[in-house]
Coordinates of C-alpha atoms and ligand atoms in Angstrom, one line a residue:
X16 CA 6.2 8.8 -33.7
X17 CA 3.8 10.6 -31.2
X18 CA 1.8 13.3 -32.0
X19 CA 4.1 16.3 -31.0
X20 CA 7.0 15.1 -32.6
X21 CA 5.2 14.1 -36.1
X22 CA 3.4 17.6 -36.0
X23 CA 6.8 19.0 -35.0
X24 CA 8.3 17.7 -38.1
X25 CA 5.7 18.7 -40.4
X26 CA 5.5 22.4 -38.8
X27 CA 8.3 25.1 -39.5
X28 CA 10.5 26.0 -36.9
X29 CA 10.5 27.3 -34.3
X30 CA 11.1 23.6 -33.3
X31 CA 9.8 23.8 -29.5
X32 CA 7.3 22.3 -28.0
X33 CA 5.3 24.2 -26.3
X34 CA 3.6 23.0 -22.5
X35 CA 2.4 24.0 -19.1
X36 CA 6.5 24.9 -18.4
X37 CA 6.6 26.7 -21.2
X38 CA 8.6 26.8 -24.4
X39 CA 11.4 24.0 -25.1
X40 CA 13.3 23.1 -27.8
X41 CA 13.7 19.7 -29.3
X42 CA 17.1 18.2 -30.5
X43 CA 16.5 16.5 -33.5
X44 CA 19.5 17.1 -35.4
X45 CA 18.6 16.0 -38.5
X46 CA 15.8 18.4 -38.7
X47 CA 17.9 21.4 -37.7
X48 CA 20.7 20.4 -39.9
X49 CA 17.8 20.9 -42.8
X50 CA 17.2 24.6 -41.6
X51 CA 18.1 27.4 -43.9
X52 CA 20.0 29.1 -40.6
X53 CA 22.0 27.7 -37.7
X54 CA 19.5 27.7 -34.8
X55 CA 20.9 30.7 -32.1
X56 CA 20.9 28.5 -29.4
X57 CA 23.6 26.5 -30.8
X58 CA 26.0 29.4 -30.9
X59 CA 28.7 29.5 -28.5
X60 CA 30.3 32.6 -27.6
X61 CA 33.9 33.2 -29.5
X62 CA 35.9 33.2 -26.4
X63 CA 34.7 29.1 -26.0
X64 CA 35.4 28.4 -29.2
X65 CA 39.0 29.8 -30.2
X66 CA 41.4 27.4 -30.9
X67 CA 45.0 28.4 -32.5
X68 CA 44.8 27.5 -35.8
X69 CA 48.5 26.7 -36.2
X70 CA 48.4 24.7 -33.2
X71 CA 45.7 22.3 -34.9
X72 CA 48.0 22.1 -37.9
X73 CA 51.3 21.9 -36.4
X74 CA 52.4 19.0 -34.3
X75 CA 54.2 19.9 -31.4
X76 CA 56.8 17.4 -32.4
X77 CA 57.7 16.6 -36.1
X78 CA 57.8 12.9 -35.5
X79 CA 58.1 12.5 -39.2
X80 CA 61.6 14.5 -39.2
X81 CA 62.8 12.5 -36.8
X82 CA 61.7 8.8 -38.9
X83 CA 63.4 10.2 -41.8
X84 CA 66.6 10.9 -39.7
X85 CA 67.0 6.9 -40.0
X86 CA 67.7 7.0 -43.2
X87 CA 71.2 8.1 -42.6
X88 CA 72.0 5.4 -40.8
X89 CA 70.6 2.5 -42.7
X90 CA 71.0 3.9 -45.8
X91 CA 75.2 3.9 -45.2
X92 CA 77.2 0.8 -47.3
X93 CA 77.2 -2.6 -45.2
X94 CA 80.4 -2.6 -44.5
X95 CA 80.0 0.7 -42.9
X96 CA 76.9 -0.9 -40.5
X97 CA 78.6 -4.0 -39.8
X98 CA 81.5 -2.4 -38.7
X99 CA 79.1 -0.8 -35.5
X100 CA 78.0 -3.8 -35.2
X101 CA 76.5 -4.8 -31.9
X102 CA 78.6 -6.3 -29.3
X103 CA 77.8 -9.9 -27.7
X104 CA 75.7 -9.0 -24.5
X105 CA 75.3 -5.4 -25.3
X106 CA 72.1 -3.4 -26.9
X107 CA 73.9 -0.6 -28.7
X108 CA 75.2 -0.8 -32.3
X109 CA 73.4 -2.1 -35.2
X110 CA 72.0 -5.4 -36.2
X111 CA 70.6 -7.3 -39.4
X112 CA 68.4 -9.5 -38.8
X113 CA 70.0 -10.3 -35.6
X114 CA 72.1 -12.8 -37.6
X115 CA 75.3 -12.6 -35.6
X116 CA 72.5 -13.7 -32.8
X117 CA 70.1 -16.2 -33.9
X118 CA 70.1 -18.8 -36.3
X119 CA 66.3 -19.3 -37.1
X120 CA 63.4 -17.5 -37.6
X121 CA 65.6 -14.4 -38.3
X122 CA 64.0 -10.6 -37.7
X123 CA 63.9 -9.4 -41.7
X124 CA 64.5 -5.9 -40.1
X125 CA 68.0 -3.8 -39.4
X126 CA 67.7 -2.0 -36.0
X127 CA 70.4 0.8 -34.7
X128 CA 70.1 1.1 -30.6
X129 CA 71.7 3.3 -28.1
X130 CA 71.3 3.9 -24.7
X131 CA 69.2 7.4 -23.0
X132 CA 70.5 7.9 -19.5
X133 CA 69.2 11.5 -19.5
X134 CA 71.9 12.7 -16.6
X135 CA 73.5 15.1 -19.4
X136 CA 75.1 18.0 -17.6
X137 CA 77.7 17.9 -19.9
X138 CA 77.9 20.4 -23.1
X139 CA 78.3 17.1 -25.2
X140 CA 75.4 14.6 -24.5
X141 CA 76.1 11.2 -24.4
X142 CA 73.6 10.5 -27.5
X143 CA 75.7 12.8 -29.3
X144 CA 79.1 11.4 -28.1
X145 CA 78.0 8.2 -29.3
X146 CA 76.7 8.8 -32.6
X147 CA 80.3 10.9 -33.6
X148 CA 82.5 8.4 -31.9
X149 CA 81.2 5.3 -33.7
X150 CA 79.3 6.4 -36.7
X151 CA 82.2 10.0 -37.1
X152 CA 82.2 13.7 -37.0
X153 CA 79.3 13.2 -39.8
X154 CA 76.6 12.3 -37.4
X155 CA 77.0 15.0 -35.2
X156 CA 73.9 16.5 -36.3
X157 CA 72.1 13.0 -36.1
X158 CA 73.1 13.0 -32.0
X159 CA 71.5 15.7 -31.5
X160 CA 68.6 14.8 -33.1
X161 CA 67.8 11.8 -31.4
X162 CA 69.2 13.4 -28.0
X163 CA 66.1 15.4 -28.2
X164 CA 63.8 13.0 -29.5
X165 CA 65.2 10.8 -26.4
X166 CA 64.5 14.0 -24.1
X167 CA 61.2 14.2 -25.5
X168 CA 60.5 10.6 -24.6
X169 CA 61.8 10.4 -21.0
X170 CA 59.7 13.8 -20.5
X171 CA 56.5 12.0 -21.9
X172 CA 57.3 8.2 -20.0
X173 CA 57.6 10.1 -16.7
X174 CA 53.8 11.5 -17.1
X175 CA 52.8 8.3 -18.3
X176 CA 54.0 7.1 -15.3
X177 CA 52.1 9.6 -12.9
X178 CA 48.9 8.5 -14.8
X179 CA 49.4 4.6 -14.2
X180 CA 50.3 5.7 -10.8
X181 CA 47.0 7.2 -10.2
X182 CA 45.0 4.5 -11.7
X183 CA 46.2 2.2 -9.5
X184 CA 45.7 4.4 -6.2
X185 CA 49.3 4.6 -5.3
X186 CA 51.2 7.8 -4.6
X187 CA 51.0 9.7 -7.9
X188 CA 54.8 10.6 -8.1
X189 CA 56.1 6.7 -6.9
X190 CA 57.0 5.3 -10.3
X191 CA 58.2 8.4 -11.1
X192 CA 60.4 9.2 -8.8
X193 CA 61.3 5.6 -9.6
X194 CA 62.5 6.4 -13.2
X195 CA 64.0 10.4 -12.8
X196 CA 67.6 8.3 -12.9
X197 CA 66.3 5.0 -15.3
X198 CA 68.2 3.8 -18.2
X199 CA 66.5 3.5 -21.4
X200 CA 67.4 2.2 -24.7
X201 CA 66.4 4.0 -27.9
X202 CA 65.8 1.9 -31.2
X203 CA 65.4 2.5 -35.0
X204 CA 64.2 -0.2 -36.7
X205 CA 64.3 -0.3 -40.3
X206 CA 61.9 -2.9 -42.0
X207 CA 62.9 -3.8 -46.3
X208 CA 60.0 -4.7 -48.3
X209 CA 60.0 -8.5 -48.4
X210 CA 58.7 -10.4 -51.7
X211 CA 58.2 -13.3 -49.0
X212 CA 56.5 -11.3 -46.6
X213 CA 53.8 -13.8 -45.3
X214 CA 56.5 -16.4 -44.2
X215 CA 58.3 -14.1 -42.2
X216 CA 58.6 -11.1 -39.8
X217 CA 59.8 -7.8 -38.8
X218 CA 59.9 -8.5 -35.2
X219 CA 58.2 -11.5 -33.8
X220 CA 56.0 -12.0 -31.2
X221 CA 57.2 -10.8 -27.6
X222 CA 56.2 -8.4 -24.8
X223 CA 59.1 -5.9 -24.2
X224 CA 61.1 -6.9 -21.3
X225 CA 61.4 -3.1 -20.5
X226 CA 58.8 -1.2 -18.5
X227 CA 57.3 1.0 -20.8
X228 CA 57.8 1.4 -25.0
X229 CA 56.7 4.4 -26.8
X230 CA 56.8 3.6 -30.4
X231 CA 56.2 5.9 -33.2
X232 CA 55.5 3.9 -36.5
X233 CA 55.7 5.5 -40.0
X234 CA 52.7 5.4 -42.4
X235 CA 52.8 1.9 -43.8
X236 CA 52.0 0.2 -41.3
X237 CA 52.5 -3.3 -40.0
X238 CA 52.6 -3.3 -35.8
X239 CA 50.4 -5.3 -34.8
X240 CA 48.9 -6.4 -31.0
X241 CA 47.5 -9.6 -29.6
X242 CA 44.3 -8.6 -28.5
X243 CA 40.5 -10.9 -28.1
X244 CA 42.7 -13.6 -28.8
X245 CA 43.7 -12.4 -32.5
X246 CA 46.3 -10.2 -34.4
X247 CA 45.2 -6.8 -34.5
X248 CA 46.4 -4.0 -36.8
X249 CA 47.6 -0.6 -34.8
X250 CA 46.7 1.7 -37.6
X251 CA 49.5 4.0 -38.1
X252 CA 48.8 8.0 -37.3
X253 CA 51.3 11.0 -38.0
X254 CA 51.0 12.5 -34.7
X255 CA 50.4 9.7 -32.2
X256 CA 52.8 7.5 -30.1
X257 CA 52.0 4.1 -29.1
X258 CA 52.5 3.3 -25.5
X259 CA 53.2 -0.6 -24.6
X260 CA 53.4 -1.9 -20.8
X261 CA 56.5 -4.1 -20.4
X262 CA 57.6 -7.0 -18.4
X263 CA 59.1 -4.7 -15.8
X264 CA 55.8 -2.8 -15.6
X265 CA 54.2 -6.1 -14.7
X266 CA 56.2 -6.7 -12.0
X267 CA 56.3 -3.1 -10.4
X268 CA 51.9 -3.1 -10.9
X269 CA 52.4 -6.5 -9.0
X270 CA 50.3 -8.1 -12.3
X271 CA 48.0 -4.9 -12.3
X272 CA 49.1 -4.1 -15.7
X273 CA 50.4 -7.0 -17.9
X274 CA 52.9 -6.7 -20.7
X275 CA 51.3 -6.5 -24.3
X276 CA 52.0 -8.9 -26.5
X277 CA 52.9 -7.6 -30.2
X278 CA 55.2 -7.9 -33.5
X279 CA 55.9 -6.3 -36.3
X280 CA 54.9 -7.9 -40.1
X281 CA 56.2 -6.7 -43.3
X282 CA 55.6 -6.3 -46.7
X283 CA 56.4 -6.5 -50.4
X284 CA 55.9 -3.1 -51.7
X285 CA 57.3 -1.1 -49.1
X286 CA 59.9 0.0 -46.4
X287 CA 59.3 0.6 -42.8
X288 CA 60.5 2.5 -40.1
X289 CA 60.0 2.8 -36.5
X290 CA 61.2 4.5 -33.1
X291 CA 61.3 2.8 -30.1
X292 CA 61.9 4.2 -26.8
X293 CA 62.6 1.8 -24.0
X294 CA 62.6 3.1 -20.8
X295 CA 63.7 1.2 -18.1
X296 CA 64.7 1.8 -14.2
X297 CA 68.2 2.4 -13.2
X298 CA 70.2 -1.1 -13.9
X299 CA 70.8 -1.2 -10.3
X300 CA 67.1 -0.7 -8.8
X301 CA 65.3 -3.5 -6.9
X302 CA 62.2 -3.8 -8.7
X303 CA 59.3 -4.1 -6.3
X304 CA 55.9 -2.7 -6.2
X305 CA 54.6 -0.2 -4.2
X306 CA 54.0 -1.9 -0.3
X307 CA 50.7 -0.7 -0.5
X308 CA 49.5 -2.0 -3.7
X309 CA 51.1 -5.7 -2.4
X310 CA 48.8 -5.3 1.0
X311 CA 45.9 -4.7 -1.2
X312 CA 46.4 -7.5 -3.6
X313 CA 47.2 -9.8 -0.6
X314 CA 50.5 -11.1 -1.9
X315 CA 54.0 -10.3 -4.0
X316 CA 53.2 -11.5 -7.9
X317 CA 56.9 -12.0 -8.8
X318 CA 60.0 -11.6 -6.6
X319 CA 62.6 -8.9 -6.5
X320 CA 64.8 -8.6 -9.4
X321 CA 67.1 -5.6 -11.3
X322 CA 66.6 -4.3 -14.5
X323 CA 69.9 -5.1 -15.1
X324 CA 69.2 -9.2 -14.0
X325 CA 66.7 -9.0 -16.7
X326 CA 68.6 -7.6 -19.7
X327 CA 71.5 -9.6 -19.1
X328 CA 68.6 -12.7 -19.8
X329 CA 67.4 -11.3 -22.5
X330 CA 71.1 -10.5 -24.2
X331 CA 73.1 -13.7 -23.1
X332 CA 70.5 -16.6 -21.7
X333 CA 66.9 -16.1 -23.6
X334 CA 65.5 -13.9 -27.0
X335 CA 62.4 -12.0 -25.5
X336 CA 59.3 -13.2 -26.5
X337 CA 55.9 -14.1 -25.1
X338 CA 57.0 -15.9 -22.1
X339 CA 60.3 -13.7 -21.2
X340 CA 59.2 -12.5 -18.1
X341 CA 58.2 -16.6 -16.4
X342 CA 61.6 -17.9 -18.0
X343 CA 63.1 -14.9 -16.1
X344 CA 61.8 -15.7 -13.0
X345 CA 62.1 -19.9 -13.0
X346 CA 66.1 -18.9 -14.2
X347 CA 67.2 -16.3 -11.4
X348 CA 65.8 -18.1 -8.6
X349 CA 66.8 -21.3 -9.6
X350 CA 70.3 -19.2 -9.6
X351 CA 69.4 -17.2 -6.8
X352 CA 66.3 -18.7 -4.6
X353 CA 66.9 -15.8 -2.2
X354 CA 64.8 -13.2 -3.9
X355 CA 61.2 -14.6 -3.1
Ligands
LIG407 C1 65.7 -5.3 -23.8 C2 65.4 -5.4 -25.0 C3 65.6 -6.6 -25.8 C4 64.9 -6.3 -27.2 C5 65.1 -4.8 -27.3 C6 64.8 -4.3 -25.8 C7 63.3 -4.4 -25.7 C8 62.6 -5.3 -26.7 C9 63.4 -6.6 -27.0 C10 63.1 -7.3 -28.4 C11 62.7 -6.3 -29.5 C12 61.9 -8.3 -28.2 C13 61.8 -9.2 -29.5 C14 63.1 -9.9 -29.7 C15 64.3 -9.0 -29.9 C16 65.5 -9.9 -30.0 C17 64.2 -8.2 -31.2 O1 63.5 -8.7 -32.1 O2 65.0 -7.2 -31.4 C18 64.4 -8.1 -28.6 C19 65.4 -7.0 -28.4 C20 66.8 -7.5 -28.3 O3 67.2 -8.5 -27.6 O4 67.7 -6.9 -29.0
AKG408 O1 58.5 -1.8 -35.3 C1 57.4 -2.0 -34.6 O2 56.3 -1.5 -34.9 C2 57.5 -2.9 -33.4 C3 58.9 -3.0 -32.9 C4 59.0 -3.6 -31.5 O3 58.0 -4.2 -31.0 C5 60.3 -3.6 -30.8 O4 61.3 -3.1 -31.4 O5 60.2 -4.0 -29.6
FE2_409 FE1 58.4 -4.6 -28.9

C-alpha cells in the first residue's frame, strides 16, 4: 500500500488526494461504504434514476398463469387424454410417454401439442377452434389462453430473429421476413414425480429439429444443456424464457449457429411443467441461407430441404435426437440426390 493511499485510509474524508492537478477523489468502495453519509458525488439526479416501481414488480407476462393453465389438461381422467390422442404422423393431440410411438426408453412425461400459424383474421382463432373442437365448449377459455401466449411467442421469435440476423452481418429483417407466415408448434409438457428418477427421463437427449424453441420452465427445475462436454443445469427463473437454436437454424446460419443439445430429467418429489414454443418456417419454404452468408463461408453446409421434409422424418422415419439433422440429410438425398 503506498503512501497516499495508507495515509488516505487512516485520514477522515474528504477521501481525495490532493496533487499539482488538483483535488481527486479516490474510489475505494469499501472505505466509503464505512462513511456515516453517502459521498455527494455519488448522487445521481432523480430524473436518471426513476424506475416504475410496478414495472420492476410486475412481469409483463404472467408466465406462471399460463404453466398453471396445463393443469386443466393433464389433470382430465385418461380416458379423456387418450381419447385426443395424437394421430400417427401428426404433432397435435396428447401423448404419454409417447407409448403409442416408441417401445424403449419411453419419455416419463405427458405432452399436449397444437399447431401456431398466426394468420388468424378470423373472430375464432385457430388455437381456440382446436382446443373446443377436441377437448369441448369447456376449454374455450384455455384457447384463448394459449392463443395469446402463442401470439406472445411468434412476436418475441421474430426479434430474436432480427438479432441473430445482425450477428451474423446479413440483412437484419431476412429471417424475419422468412418466418412472418412460419408454422409453429406449441407444447405443454407435463413431467410426474418419478420414485425411479435416475434411470429415466423427461425428454431425452436431442436438438430440436425446429429452428428456434422458447421454453419457459416452472420452478423445479430439471432442463438441462450439453455444454464443456457435461450436463448442465438451466436454473429455472419466474420471468425468463429460454431460447434454443434448432436444426433448421443450423441450416439457414449455414452451421453459424448449431443446434443445442438438451433433455429434460425428473424427479421423485415433484411435478413439472413446461411450455414449448416451436417455431418453424412455412412447411413449404426452401430452407437456404442467406447467398451472402454462403459466399462468405465459401460453400453451402447442408442442402436444400422444407420444414415440412424434416417433420415428416422426425414423425414417421426417425425420433429426434442428437444426430436428427445428419440422419436427415444422408435420408432425403439418398431419396432425392437432387437437392445438393
Ligand atoms: C418437431 C418436433 C418433434 C419433437 C417436437 C418437435 C420439436 C422437438 C421434438 C422432440 C421433443 C425431440 C425429442 C424427442 C421427441 C420425440 C420428444 O421427446 O417429444 C421429439 C418431439 C416429437 O417427435 O414429438
Ligand atoms: O421440458 C423441458 O425443459 C425440455 C423439453 C424439450 O426439450 C422439448 O420438448 O423439446
Ligand atoms: Fe427440446
Amino acid at each position: 500500500m503506498d503512501s497516499t493511499s495508507s495515509s488516505l485510509l487512516l485520514s477522515p474524508p474528504p477521501y481525495h488526494t490532493k496533487d499539482e492537478t488538483g483535488s481527486t477523489l479516490v474510489f475505494d468502495s469499501s472505505f466509503l461504504q464505512k462513511q456515516a453519509s453517502f459521498p455527494s458525488e455519488f448522487i445521481w439526479p432523480h430524473g436518471d434514476l426513476v424506475h416504475n416501481e410496478d414495472e420492476l414488480k410486475e412481469p409483463v407476462i404472467d408466465l406462471e398463469g399460463f404453466l398453471k393453465e396445463i393443469d386443466k389438461i393433464f389433470k382430465l381422467p385418461l380416458d379423456r387424454k387418450l381419447s385426443v390422442r395424437r394421430k400417427p404422423g401428426d404433432v397435435s393431440g396428447y401423448s404419454g410417454a409417447h407409448a403409442h410411438r416408441y417401445s424403449s426408453k419411453l419419455p416419463w412425461k405427458e405432452t399436449f401439442s397444437f399447431g401456431y400459424h398466426g394468420d388468424d383474421h378470423d373472430s375464432v382463432p385457430l388455437v381456440v377452434d382446436y382446443f373446443k373442437s377436441v377437448l369441448g365448449k369447456d376449454f374455450e377459455h384455455t384457447g384463448w389462453v394459449y392463443q395469446s401466449y402463442c401470439e406472445a411467442m411468434k412476436k418475441v421469435s421474430l426479434v430474436i430473429f432480427e438479432l441473430l440476423a445482425i450477428s451474423l452481418g446479413v440483412d437484419r429483417l431476412n429471417y424475419r421476413k422468412f418466418f412472418e407466415d412460419g408454422s409453429s408448434i406449441m407444447r405443454c409438457n407435463y413431467y410426474p414425480p418419478c420414485n425411479n428418477s435416475a434411470l429415466t427421463l423427461g425428454t431425452g437427449p436431442h436438438c430440436d429439429p425446429t429452428s428456434l424453441t422458447i421454453l419457459h420452465q416452472d420452478q423445479v427445475g430439471g432442463l438441462q444443456v450439453f455444454a464443456d462436454n457435461k450436463w448442465l443445469a438451466i436454473r429455472p427463473r419466474p420471468d425468463a424464457l429460454v431460447v434454443n437454436i434448432g436444426d433448421t437454424f443450423m441450416a439457414l446460419s449455414n452451421g453459424r449457429y448449431r443446434s443445442c443439445l438438451h433433455r429434460a430429467v425428473v424427479n421423485r418429489e415433484s411435478e413439472r411443467r413446461s411450455l414449448v414454443f416451436f417455431v418453424s418456417p412455412n412447411e413449404e419454404k426452401v430452407v437456404r441461407p442467406p447467398q451472402d452468408l454462403v459466399c462468405r463461408e465459401g460453400k453451402r453446409t447442408y442442402p436444400d430441404f422444407t420444414w415440412s421434409d424434416l417433420l415428416e422424418f422426425t414423425q414417421k422415419h426417425y425420433r429426434a435426437d442428437v444426430a436428427t439433422l445428419q440422419s436427415f440429410i444422408q435420408w432425403l438425398l439418398s431419396s432425392k440426390p437432387s437437392n445438393f
